[in-house]
Coordinates of N, CA and C in Angstrom, one line a residue:
V169 N -1.8 -6.2 1.3 CA -1.0 -5.4 0.3 C -0.3 -4.2 1.1
T170 N 1.0 -4.1 1.0 CA 1.6 -2.9 1.6 C 2.3 -2.2 0.4
K171 N 2.0 -0.9 0.2 CA 2.5 -0.2 -0.9 C 3.2 1.0 -0.5
E172 N 4.5 1.2 -0.9 CA 5.3 2.2 -0.4 C 5.3 3.4 -1.3
A173 N 5.5 4.6 -0.7 CA 5.4 5.9 -1.4 C 6.3 6.9 -0.7
Q174 N 5.9 8.2 -0.9 CA 6.7 9.3 -0.3 C 5.8 10.3 0.3
T175 N 6.4 11.0 1.3 CA 5.7 12.2 1.9 C 6.0 13.4 1.0
Q176 N 5.2 14.4 1.1 CA 5.4 15.6 0.4 C 5.2 16.7 1.4
V177 N 6.3 17.5 1.7 CA 6.2 18.5 2.7 C 5.5 19.7 2.2
T178 N 4.2 19.7 2.2 CA 3.4 20.8 1.8 C 2.1 20.8 2.7
A179 N 1.8 22.0 3.1 CA 0.6 22.2 3.9 C -0.6 22.0 3.0
D180 N -1.7 21.7 3.6 CA -3.0 21.5 2.9 C -3.4 22.9 2.3
P181 N -3.5 23.0 1.0 CA -3.8 24.3 0.4 C -5.3 24.7 0.5
A182 N -6.1 23.7 0.8 CA -7.6 23.9 0.9 C -8.0 24.5 2.2
A183 N -9.0 25.3 2.2 CA -9.5 25.9 3.5 C -10.2 24.8 4.2
G184 N -10.3 25.0 5.5 CA -11.1 24.0 6.3 C -10.3 22.8 6.8
A185 N -8.9 22.9 6.8 CA -8.2 21.8 7.3 C -8.4 21.5 8.8
L186 N -8.5 22.6 9.6 CA -8.7 22.4 11.0 C -10.1 21.8 11.3
E187 N -11.1 22.3 10.5 CA -12.4 21.9 10.6 C -12.5 20.4 10.3
A188 N -11.8 19.9 9.3 CA -11.8 18.5 8.9 C -11.2 17.7 10.0
I189 N -10.0 18.2 10.5 CA -9.3 17.4 11.6 C -10.2 17.3 12.9
N190 N -10.7 18.4 13.3 CA -11.5 18.4 14.5 C -12.8 17.7 14.4
G191 N -13.4 17.8 13.1 CA -14.6 17.0 12.9 C -14.4 15.5 12.9
L192 N -13.2 15.1 12.4 CA -12.9 13.7 12.3 C -12.7 13.1 13.7
N193 N -12.1 13.9 14.6 CA -11.7 13.3 16.0 C -12.5 13.9 17.1
G194 N -13.4 14.9 16.8 CA -14.2 15.5 17.9 C -13.3 16.3 18.8
T195 N -12.2 16.9 18.3 CA -11.3 17.7 19.1 C -11.5 19.2 18.8
S196 N -10.7 20.0 19.4 CA -10.7 21.5 19.2 C -9.3 22.0 19.1
L197 N -8.5 21.4 18.2 CA -7.1 21.8 18.0 C -7.1 23.1 17.3
T198 N -6.0 23.9 17.6 CA -5.8 25.2 16.9 C -4.7 25.0 15.9
E199 N -4.5 26.1 15.1 CA -3.5 26.0 14.0 C -2.1 25.8 14.5
G200 N -1.8 26.4 15.7 CA -0.5 26.3 16.2 C -0.2 24.9 16.9
E201 N -1.2 24.1 17.0 CA -1.0 22.8 17.7 C -0.8 21.7 16.7
V202 N -1.0 21.9 15.4 CA -0.9 20.8 14.4 C 0.2 21.2 13.4
Y203 N 0.8 20.1 12.8 CA 1.7 20.2 11.7 C 1.1 19.4 10.6
L204 N 1.0 20.1 9.4 CA 0.3 19.5 8.2 C 1.4 19.1 7.2
F205 N 1.1 17.9 6.6 CA 2.0 17.5 5.5 C 1.1 16.5 4.6
S206 N 1.6 16.3 3.4 CA 0.8 15.4 2.5 C 1.7 14.2 2.1
V207 N 1.0 13.1 1.7 CA 1.6 11.8 1.4 C 1.2 11.3 0.1
R208 N 2.1 10.9 -0.7 CA 1.7 10.2 -2.0 C 1.6 8.8 -1.6
L209 N 0.4 8.3 -1.6 CA 0.1 7.0 -1.1 C 0.4 5.9 -2.1
C210 N -0.2 6.0 -3.3 CA 0.0 5.0 -4.3 C -0.5 5.6 -5.6
D211 N -0.1 5.0 -6.8 CA -0.5 5.5 -8.1 C -0.9 4.4 -9.0
N212 N -1.2 4.7 -10.3 CA -1.7 3.7 -11.2 C -0.6 3.3 -12.2
Q213 N 0.7 3.5 -11.8 CA 1.7 3.0 -12.7 C 2.2 1.6 -12.3
T214 N 2.7 0.8 -13.3 CA 3.1 -0.5 -13.0 C 4.4 -0.4 -12.2
D215 N 4.5 -1.2 -11.1 CA 5.6 -1.2 -10.2 C 6.6 -2.3 -10.6
R216 N 7.6 -2.5 -9.8 CA 8.7 -3.4 -10.1 C 8.2 -4.9 -9.9
D217 N 7.1 -5.1 -9.2 CA 6.5 -6.4 -9.1 C 5.5 -6.6 -10.3
M218 N 5.4 -5.7 -11.2 CA 4.5 -5.9 -12.4 C 3.1 -5.8 -11.9
E219 N 2.8 -5.0 -10.9 CA 1.4 -4.8 -10.4 C 1.1 -3.3 -10.3
Y220 N -0.2 -3.1 -10.3 CA -0.7 -1.7 -10.3 C -2.1 -1.6 -9.8
F221 N -2.5 -0.4 -9.4 CA -3.9 0.0 -9.1 C -4.4 0.7 -10.3
S222 N -5.7 0.5 -10.6 CA -6.3 1.3 -11.6 C -6.8 2.6 -11.0
R223 N -7.2 3.6 -11.8 CA -7.8 4.8 -11.2 C -9.0 4.4 -10.4
Q224 N -9.8 3.5 -10.9 CA -11.1 3.1 -10.2 C -10.7 2.6 -8.8
D225 N -9.6 1.8 -8.7 CA -9.2 1.3 -7.4 C -8.7 2.4 -6.5
L226 N -8.0 3.3 -7.0 CA -7.5 4.5 -6.2 C -8.7 5.3 -5.7
E227 N -9.7 5.4 -6.5 CA -10.9 6.2 -6.0 C -11.7 5.4 -4.9
V228 N -11.6 4.1 -4.9 CA -12.2 3.3 -3.9 C -11.3 3.4 -2.6
L229 N -10.0 3.4 -2.8 CA -9.1 3.4 -1.6 C -9.2 4.8 -0.9
A230 N -9.5 5.9 -1.7 CA -9.4 7.2 -1.1 C -10.2 7.4 0.2
P231 N -11.5 7.1 0.2 CA -12.2 7.2 1.5 C -11.8 6.2 2.5
L232 N -11.3 5.1 2.1 CA -10.9 4.1 3.1 C -9.7 4.5 4.0
F233 N -8.8 5.4 3.4 CA -7.7 5.9 4.1 C -7.9 7.1 5.0
V234 N -9.1 7.7 4.9 CA -9.4 8.8 5.8 C -9.5 8.3 7.2
G235 N -8.8 9.0 8.1 CA -8.8 8.6 9.5 C -7.8 7.6 9.9
K236 N -7.1 7.0 8.9 CA -6.1 6.0 9.3 C -4.8 6.6 9.8
T237 N -4.3 5.8 10.8 CA -3.1 6.3 11.6 C -1.8 6.1 10.9
G238 N -0.8 6.9 11.2 CA 0.5 6.8 10.7 C 1.4 6.3 11.8
I239 N 2.2 5.2 11.5 CA 3.0 4.6 12.5 C 4.4 4.4 11.9
F240 N 5.2 3.5 12.5 CA 6.6 3.2 12.0 C 6.7 1.7 11.7
D241 N 7.3 1.5 10.5 CA 7.6 0.1 10.2 C 6.5 -0.9 10.4
H242 N 5.3 -0.5 10.2 CA 4.1 -1.4 10.3 C 4.0 -2.1 11.7
S243 N 4.5 -1.4 12.7 CA 4.4 -1.9 14.1 C 3.1 -1.5 14.7
W244 N 2.2 -2.5 14.7 CA 0.8 -2.2 15.1 C 0.7 -2.1 16.7
S245 N 1.3 -1.0 17.1 CA 1.3 -0.7 18.6 C 0.9 0.7 18.8
A246 N 0.1 1.0 19.8 CA -0.4 2.3 20.0 C 0.7 3.3 20.3
K247 N 1.8 2.9 20.9 CA 2.9 3.8 21.2 C 3.6 4.3 20.0
D248 N 3.4 3.6 18.8 CA 4.0 4.1 17.6 C 3.2 5.0 16.7
Q249 N 2.0 5.3 17.2 CA 1.1 6.2 16.4 C 1.6 7.6 16.5
T250 N 1.8 8.2 15.3 CA 2.4 9.5 15.3 C 1.6 10.5 14.4
A251 N 0.8 10.1 13.5 CA 0.1 11.0 12.6 C -1.2 10.4 12.1
R252 N -2.0 11.1 11.4 CA -3.3 10.6 11.0 C -3.7 11.3 9.7
I253 N -4.3 10.6 8.8 CA -4.8 11.2 7.5 C -6.2 11.7 7.8
Y254 N -6.5 13.0 7.4 CA -7.8 13.6 7.6 C -8.5 13.9 6.2
R255 N -7.8 13.8 5.1 CA -8.5 14.0 3.8 C -7.6 13.3 2.7
T256 N -8.3 12.8 1.7 CA -7.6 12.2 0.6 C -8.2 12.7 -0.8
E257 N -7.5 12.6 -1.8 CA -8.0 12.9 -3.1 C -7.1 12.2 -4.2
V258 N -7.7 11.9 -5.3 CA -7.0 11.3 -6.5 C -6.6 12.5 -7.4
V259 N -5.3 12.6 -7.6 CA -4.7 13.7 -8.3 C -4.2 13.2 -9.7
D260 N -4.6 14.0 -10.7 CA -4.1 13.7 -12.1 C -2.7 14.1 -12.3
E261 N -2.0 13.4 -13.1 CA -0.6 13.7 -13.5 C -0.6 13.9 -15.0
P262 N -0.8 15.1 -15.5 CA -0.8 15.4 -16.9 C 0.4 14.9 -17.6
G263 N 0.3 14.3 -18.8 CA 1.4 13.9 -19.6 C 1.9 12.4 -19.3
L264 N 1.4 11.9 -18.2 CA 1.7 10.5 -17.9 C 0.6 9.5 -18.3
V265 N 1.0 8.4 -18.8 CA 0.0 7.4 -19.2 C 0.5 6.0 -18.6
S266 N -0.4 5.3 -18.0 CA 0.0 4.0 -17.3 C 0.2 3.0 -18.4
E267 N 0.8 1.9 -18.1 CA 1.0 0.8 -19.0 C -0.3 0.2 -19.4
A268 N -1.3 0.3 -18.5 CA -2.7 -0.2 -18.8 C -3.5 0.7 -19.6
G269 N -2.9 1.9 -20.0 CA -3.5 2.8 -20.9 C -4.3 3.9 -20.3
E270 N -4.2 4.0 -18.9 CA -5.0 5.1 -18.3 C -4.1 6.4 -18.1
S271 N -4.7 7.5 -18.0 CA -4.0 8.7 -17.7 C -3.4 8.6 -16.3
G272 N -2.2 9.1 -16.2 CA -1.5 9.0 -14.9 C -2.3 9.7 -13.7
C273 N -2.3 9.1 -12.6 CA -2.9 9.7 -11.4 C -2.3 9.0 -10.2
Y274 N -2.5 9.6 -9.0 CA -2.1 9.0 -7.7 C -3.0 9.4 -6.6
L275 N -3.0 8.7 -5.6 CA -3.8 8.9 -4.4 C -2.9 9.7 -3.4
K276 N -3.5 10.9 -3.0 CA -2.8 11.8 -2.1 C -3.5 11.9 -0.8
G277 N -2.8 11.7 0.3 CA -3.4 11.8 1.6 C -2.8 13.0 2.3
Y278 N -3.7 13.8 3.0 CA -3.4 14.9 3.8 C -3.3 14.5 5.2
A279 N -2.2 14.7 5.9 CA -2.0 14.2 7.2 C -1.6 15.3 8.2
Y280 N -1.8 15.0 9.5 CA -1.4 15.9 10.5 C -0.8 15.2 11.7
M281 N 0.1 15.9 12.4 CA 0.5 15.4 13.7 C 0.6 16.6 14.7
L282 N 0.7 16.3 15.9 CA 0.7 17.3 16.9 C 2.1 17.9 17.0
R283 N 2.1 19.2 17.2 CA 3.4 19.9 17.5 C 3.8 19.8 18.9
T284 N 4.4 18.7 19.3 CA 4.8 18.4 20.7 C 6.3 18.3 20.7
A285 N 6.9 18.4 21.9 CA 8.3 18.2 22.0 C 8.8 16.9 21.5
E286 N 8.0 15.9 21.7 CA 8.3 14.5 21.2 C 8.4 14.4 19.7
N287 N 7.5 15.2 19.0 CA 7.4 15.1 17.6 C 8.4 16.1 16.9
A288 N 9.0 17.0 17.6 CA 9.9 18.0 17.0 C 10.9 17.4 16.1
G289 N 11.6 16.4 16.6 CA 12.6 15.7 15.8 C 12.1 15.1 14.5
L290 N 10.9 14.5 14.6 CA 10.3 13.9 13.4 C 9.9 14.9 12.4
I291 N 9.3 16.0 12.9 CA 8.9 17.1 12.0 C 10.1 17.7 11.3
A292 N 11.2 17.9 12.0 CA 12.5 18.3 11.4 C 13.0 17.4 10.3
E293 N 12.9 16.1 10.6 CA 13.3 15.1 9.6 C 12.4 15.1 8.3
I294 N 11.1 15.3 8.5 CA 10.2 15.4 7.4 C 10.6 16.6 6.5
E295 N 10.7 17.7 7.2 CA 11.0 19.0 6.4 C 12.4 18.9 5.8
G296 N 13.3 18.2 6.4 CA 14.7 18.1 5.9 C 14.9 17.0 4.8
G297 N 13.8 16.2 4.5 CA 13.8 15.2 3.5 C 14.4 13.9 4.0
I298 N 14.6 13.7 5.3 CA 15.1 12.5 5.8 C 14.0 11.4 5.9
K299 N 12.9 11.8 6.5 CA 11.8 10.9 6.6 C 10.8 11.3 5.5
K300 N 10.9 10.5 4.4 CA 10.0 10.8 3.3 C 9.3 9.6 2.7
E301 N 9.9 8.4 2.9 CA 9.3 7.2 2.4 C 8.2 6.6 3.4
V302 N 7.1 6.3 2.9 CA 6.1 5.7 3.7 C 5.5 4.4 3.0
S303 N 4.9 3.6 3.7 CA 4.3 2.4 3.2 C 2.9 2.2 3.7
V304 N 2.0 2.0 2.8 CA 0.6 1.9 3.2 C 0.1 0.4 3.1
S305 N -0.8 0.0 4.0 CA -1.3 -1.3 4.1 C -2.8 -1.3 3.8
C306 N -3.2 -2.2 2.9 CA -4.6 -2.3 2.5 C -4.9 -3.7 2.0
A307 N -6.2 -4.0 1.9 CA -6.6 -5.3 1.4 C -7.3 -5.2 0.1
V308 N -7.1 -6.1 -0.8 CA -7.8 -6.1 -2.1 C -8.5 -7.5 -2.3
S309 N -9.4 -7.5 -3.2 CA -10.2 -8.7 -3.5 C -9.6 -9.7 -4.4
G310 N -8.8 -9.1 -5.3 CA -8.2 -10.0 -6.4 C -7.0 -9.4 -7.1
S311 N -6.3 -10.2 -7.8 CA -5.2 -9.8 -8.6 C -5.4 -10.2 -10.1
V312 N -5.8 -9.2 -10.9 CA -6.3 -9.5 -12.2 C -5.2 -9.5 -13.3
C313 N -5.1 -10.6 -14.0 CA -4.1 -10.7 -15.1 C -4.5 -9.9 -16.3
S314 N -3.6 -9.1 -16.8 CA -3.9 -8.3 -18.0 C -4.0 -9.1 -19.3
I315 N -3.6 -10.3 -19.3 CA -3.7 -11.1 -20.5 C -5.0 -11.8 -20.7
C316 N -5.4 -12.5 -19.6 CA -6.7 -13.3 -19.7 C -7.8 -12.7 -18.9
G317 N -7.5 -11.8 -17.9 CA -8.6 -11.2 -17.2 C -9.0 -12.0 -15.9
N318 N -8.4 -13.1 -15.7 CA -8.7 -13.9 -14.5 C -7.7 -13.6 -13.4
D319 N -8.0 -14.1 -12.2 CA -7.1 -13.9 -11.0 C -5.9 -14.7 -11.3
I320 N -4.7 -14.0 -11.2 CA -3.5 -14.7 -11.5 C -3.1 -15.7 -10.5
H321 N -3.7 -15.7 -9.3 CA -3.4 -16.7 -8.3 C -4.2 -18.0 -8.5
D322 N -5.2 -17.9 -9.4 CA -6.0 -19.1 -9.7 C -5.4 -19.8 -10.8
R323 N -4.5 -20.7 -10.5 CA -3.8 -21.4 -11.6 C -4.6 -22.3 -12.5
T324 N -5.8 -22.6 -12.1 CA -6.7 -23.4 -13.0 C -7.3 -22.5 -14.0
A325 N -7.4 -21.2 -13.8 CA -8.0 -20.3 -14.8 C -6.9 -19.4 -15.5
C326 N -5.8 -19.2 -14.9 CA -4.7 -18.4 -15.4 C -3.4 -19.1 -15.4
S327 N -2.7 -19.1 -16.5 CA -1.4 -19.8 -16.6 C -0.3 -18.8 -16.9
H328 N -0.6 -17.5 -16.9 CA 0.4 -16.5 -17.2 C 1.3 -16.1 -16.1
V329 N 2.4 -15.5 -16.4 CA 3.5 -15.2 -15.5 C 3.7 -13.7 -15.5
K330 N 3.7 -13.0 -14.4 CA 3.9 -11.6 -14.3 C 5.3 -11.2 -15.0
G331 N 5.2 -10.2 -15.8 CA 6.5 -9.8 -16.5 C 6.8 -10.4 -17.8
R332 N 6.2 -11.6 -18.1 CA 6.4 -12.3 -19.3 C 5.6 -11.7 -20.4
V333 N 6.2 -11.7 -21.6 CA 5.5 -11.1 -22.8 C 4.8 -12.2 -23.6
Y334 N 3.5 -11.9 -23.9 CA 2.7 -12.8 -24.6 C 2.2 -12.1 -25.9
E335 N 2.6 -12.5 -27.1 CA 2.2 -11.9 -28.3 C 2.4 -10.4 -28.3
G336 N 3.6 -10.0 -27.8 CA 3.9 -8.6 -27.8 C 3.3 -7.8 -26.6
K337 N 2.6 -8.4 -25.7 CA 2.0 -7.7 -24.6 C 2.5 -8.3 -23.3
R338 N 3.0 -7.4 -22.4 CA 3.6 -7.9 -21.1 C 2.5 -8.1 -20.1
C339 N 2.6 -9.2 -19.4 CA 1.7 -9.6 -18.4 C 1.9 -8.7 -17.1
I340 N 0.9 -7.9 -16.8 CA 0.9 -7.1 -15.5 C -0.4 -7.4 -14.8
V341 N -0.4 -7.1 -13.5 CA -1.5 -7.5 -12.6 C -2.1 -6.3 -11.9
R342 N -3.4 -6.2 -12.0 CA -4.1 -5.1 -11.4 C -4.6 -5.6 -10.0
L343 N -4.2 -4.8 -9.0 CA -4.6 -5.1 -7.6 C -6.0 -4.5 -7.5
A344 N -7.0 -5.4 -7.6 CA -8.4 -4.9 -7.9 C -9.3 -4.9 -6.7
Q345 N -10.3 -4.0 -6.7 CA -11.4 -4.0 -5.7 C -10.9 -4.0 -4.3
P346 N -10.3 -2.9 -3.9 CA -9.8 -2.7 -2.5 C -11.0 -2.9 -1.5
T347 N -10.8 -3.5 -0.4 CA -11.9 -3.7 0.6 C -11.6 -3.0 1.9
D348 N -10.4 -2.7 2.2 CA -10.1 -2.1 3.5 C -8.7 -1.4 3.4
A349 N -8.5 -0.4 4.2 CA -7.2 0.2 4.4 C -6.9 0.1 5.9
F350 N -5.6 -0.2 6.2 CA -5.3 -0.5 7.6 C -4.5 0.6 8.3
E351 N -3.4 1.0 7.7 CA -2.5 2.0 8.3 C -1.5 2.4 7.2
W352 N -0.7 3.4 7.6 CA 0.5 3.8 6.7 C 1.7 4.0 7.7
S353 N 2.8 3.7 7.2 CA 4.0 3.7 8.1 C 5.2 4.4 7.5
F354 N 5.9 5.1 8.3 CA 7.3 5.6 7.9 C 8.2 4.4 7.8
V355 N 8.9 4.2 6.7 CA 9.8 3.1 6.5 C 11.1 3.7 6.0
A356 N 12.1 2.8 5.9 CA 13.5 3.2 5.5 C 13.7 3.2 4.0
V357 N 13.3 2.1 3.3 CA 13.6 1.9 1.9 C 12.4 1.6 1.1
P358 N 12.1 2.4 0.1 CA 10.9 2.1 -0.8 C 11.3 1.1 -1.8
A359 N 10.4 0.3 -2.3 CA 10.7 -0.8 -3.2 C 10.5 -0.3 -4.7
Q360 N 10.1 1.0 -4.9 CA 9.8 1.5 -6.2 C 10.3 2.9 -6.3
R361 N 10.6 3.4 -7.5 CA 11.1 4.8 -7.6 C 10.1 5.8 -7.1
R362 N 8.8 5.6 -7.4 CA 7.8 6.6 -7.0 C 6.8 6.0 -5.9
A363 N 6.4 4.8 -6.1 CA 5.4 4.2 -5.1 C 5.7 2.7 -5.1
G364 N 6.7 2.3 -4.3 CA 7.1 0.9 -4.2 C 6.1 0.0 -3.6
V365 N 6.4 -1.3 -3.8 CA 5.4 -2.3 -3.4 C 6.1 -3.5 -2.7
T366 N 5.7 -3.9 -1.6 CA 6.0 -5.2 -1.0 C 4.7 -5.7 -0.5
K367 N 4.3 -6.9 -1.1 CA 2.9 -7.4 -0.9 C 2.9 -8.8 -0.4
G368 N 1.8 -9.1 0.3 CA 1.5 -10.5 0.6 C 0.0 -10.8 0.4
Y369 N -0.2 -11.9 -0.3 CA -1.6 -12.3 -0.6 C -2.0 -13.3 0.4
R370 N -2.6 -12.8 1.5 CA -2.8 -13.6 2.7 C -3.6 -14.9 2.5
Q371 N -4.7 -14.8 1.8 CA -5.6 -16.0 1.6 C -4.9 -17.0 0.7
E372 N -4.2 -16.6 -0.4 CA -3.5 -17.5 -1.3 C -2.3 -18.1 -0.5
A373 N -1.6 -17.3 0.3 CA -0.5 -17.9 1.0 C -0.9 -18.9 2.0
G374 N -2.0 -18.7 2.7 CA -2.5 -19.6 3.6 C -2.9 -21.0 3.0
S375 N -3.6 -20.8 1.8 CA -3.9 -22.0 1.1 C -2.7 -22.8 0.6
C376 N -1.7 -22.0 0.1 CA -0.5 -22.6 -0.4 C 0.2 -23.3 0.7
L377 N 0.3 -22.8 1.9 CA 0.9 -23.4 3.1 C 0.3 -24.7 3.4
E378 N -1.1 -24.7 3.5 CA -1.8 -25.9 3.8 C -1.5 -27.0 2.7
H379 N -1.5 -26.6 1.5 CA -1.2 -27.5 0.4 C 0.2 -28.1 0.5
L380 N 1.1 -27.3 0.9 CA 2.5 -27.7 1.1 C 2.6 -28.7 2.2
L381 N 2.0 -28.4 3.3 CA 2.1 -29.3 4.5 C 1.4 -30.7 4.2
K382 N 0.3 -30.6 3.5 CA -0.4 -31.9 3.2 C 0.4 -32.7 2.2
S383 N 1.1 -32.1 1.3 CA 1.9 -32.8 0.3 C 3.1 -33.4 1.0
L384 N 3.7 -32.7 1.9 CA 4.9 -33.2 2.6 C 4.5 -34.4 3.5
S385 N 3.3 -34.3 4.1 CA 2.9 -35.4 5.0 C 2.7 -36.7 4.2
F386 N 2.4 -36.6 2.9 CA 2.2 -37.8 2.1 C 3.5 -38.1 1.4
G387 N 4.6 -37.4 1.7 CA 5.9 -37.7 1.1 C 6.0 -37.3 -0.4
R388 N 5.2 -36.4 -0.8 CA 5.2 -35.9 -2.2 C 6.3 -34.9 -2.4
E389 N 6.9 -34.8 -3.6 CA 7.8 -33.7 -3.9 C 7.1 -32.5 -4.3
V390 N 7.4 -31.4 -3.7 CA 6.7 -30.1 -3.9 C 7.6 -29.1 -4.5
T391 N 7.2 -28.4 -5.6 CA 7.9 -27.3 -6.2 C 7.1 -26.1 -6.1
L392 N 7.6 -25.0 -5.6 CA 6.9 -23.7 -5.5 C 7.5 -22.7 -6.5
S393 N 6.5 -21.9 -7.0 CA 7.0 -20.9 -7.9 C 7.6 -19.7 -7.1
P394 N 8.3 -18.8 -7.7 CA 8.8 -17.7 -7.0 C 7.7 -16.9 -6.3
E395 N 6.6 -16.7 -7.0 CA 5.5 -16.0 -6.4 C 5.0 -16.7 -5.2
Q396 N 4.8 -18.0 -5.2 CA 4.3 -18.7 -4.1 C 5.3 -18.7 -2.9
S397 N 6.6 -18.8 -3.2 CA 7.6 -18.7 -2.2 C 7.6 -17.3 -1.5
G398 N 7.5 -16.3 -2.3 CA 7.4 -15.0 -1.7 C 6.2 -14.7 -0.9
A399 N 5.1 -15.3 -1.4 CA 3.8 -15.1 -0.6 C 3.9 -15.9 0.7
L400 N 4.5 -17.1 0.7 CA 4.6 -17.8 1.9 C 5.5 -17.1 2.9
G401 N 6.6 -16.5 2.4 CA 7.5 -15.7 3.3 C 6.8 -14.6 4.0
D402 N 6.0 -13.8 3.2 CA 5.2 -12.7 3.7 C 4.1 -13.2 4.7
Y403 N 3.5 -14.3 4.4 CA 2.5 -14.9 5.2 C 3.0 -15.3 6.6
L404 N 4.2 -15.9 6.6 CA 4.8 -16.4 7.8 C 5.2 -15.2 8.7
D405 N 5.7 -14.1 8.0 CA 6.1 -12.9 8.7 C 4.8 -12.3 9.4
Q406 N 3.7 -12.3 8.7 CA 2.4 -11.8 9.2 C 2.0 -12.6 10.5
L407 N 2.2 -14.0 10.3 CA 1.8 -14.8 11.5 C 2.7 -14.6 12.7
K408 N 4.0 -14.3 12.4 CA 4.9 -14.0 13.5 C 4.5 -12.7 14.2
T409 N 4.2 -11.7 13.4 CA 3.8 -10.4 13.9 C 2.5 -10.5 14.8
G410 N 1.6 -11.3 14.2 CA 0.3 -11.5 14.9 C 0.5 -12.2 16.3
A411 N 1.4 -13.2 16.2 CA 1.7 -14.0 17.4 C 2.4 -13.1 18.5
K412 N 3.3 -12.2 18.0 CA 4.0 -11.3 18.9 C 3.0 -10.4 19.6
L413 N 2.1 -9.8 18.8 CA 1.1 -8.9 19.3 C 0.2 -9.6 20.3

């Protein structure tokens, strides 16, 4: 899962930022050597893909993102490392209610980068509002259908379609039980107004690809749903990236 959001150009208001940074990395950085900013990682609102995190999921994600590096365009290369998250928290948004019925909230990450000559341009772009979209990568255990409560990728247990209305209730999907957080990246275009989403369900896509190849080898006609086609495209992109690395 990669979930897009925005940076927030605000220094950490809490005391002990340097202590947290140095404690995380075993360094002895001073105030003049670091630049602090915060990132809106993801929230509990339904996105354009009809998917969302619950507050419970955000609270699980919070500690997983501590220590994770900030890069560019999900390029998993050490030369692209530019910042790191040293603290996270789930922040309430009074007056907002999610489609799932929860009070609005979002996961906020506090990040830092070094004040070096190389980073001066990036810092200026962050403060000037040019670099403000970011995308976070994480893994989840399942995608829970709001209509039946089953995993929407399990077509034997769930026959519902995201976005379709059933007896007056729209089908949305909870990205449930996060298991890992990988990185967060500066990107060009967010997929959502506040916390966009571009996602790939790796296990399901792999299974779908195997099924497709087996069917084609037997000369069978195969029809893929839009969700399966999108998942396959994401999965192939991941394979290409891994092969390149």
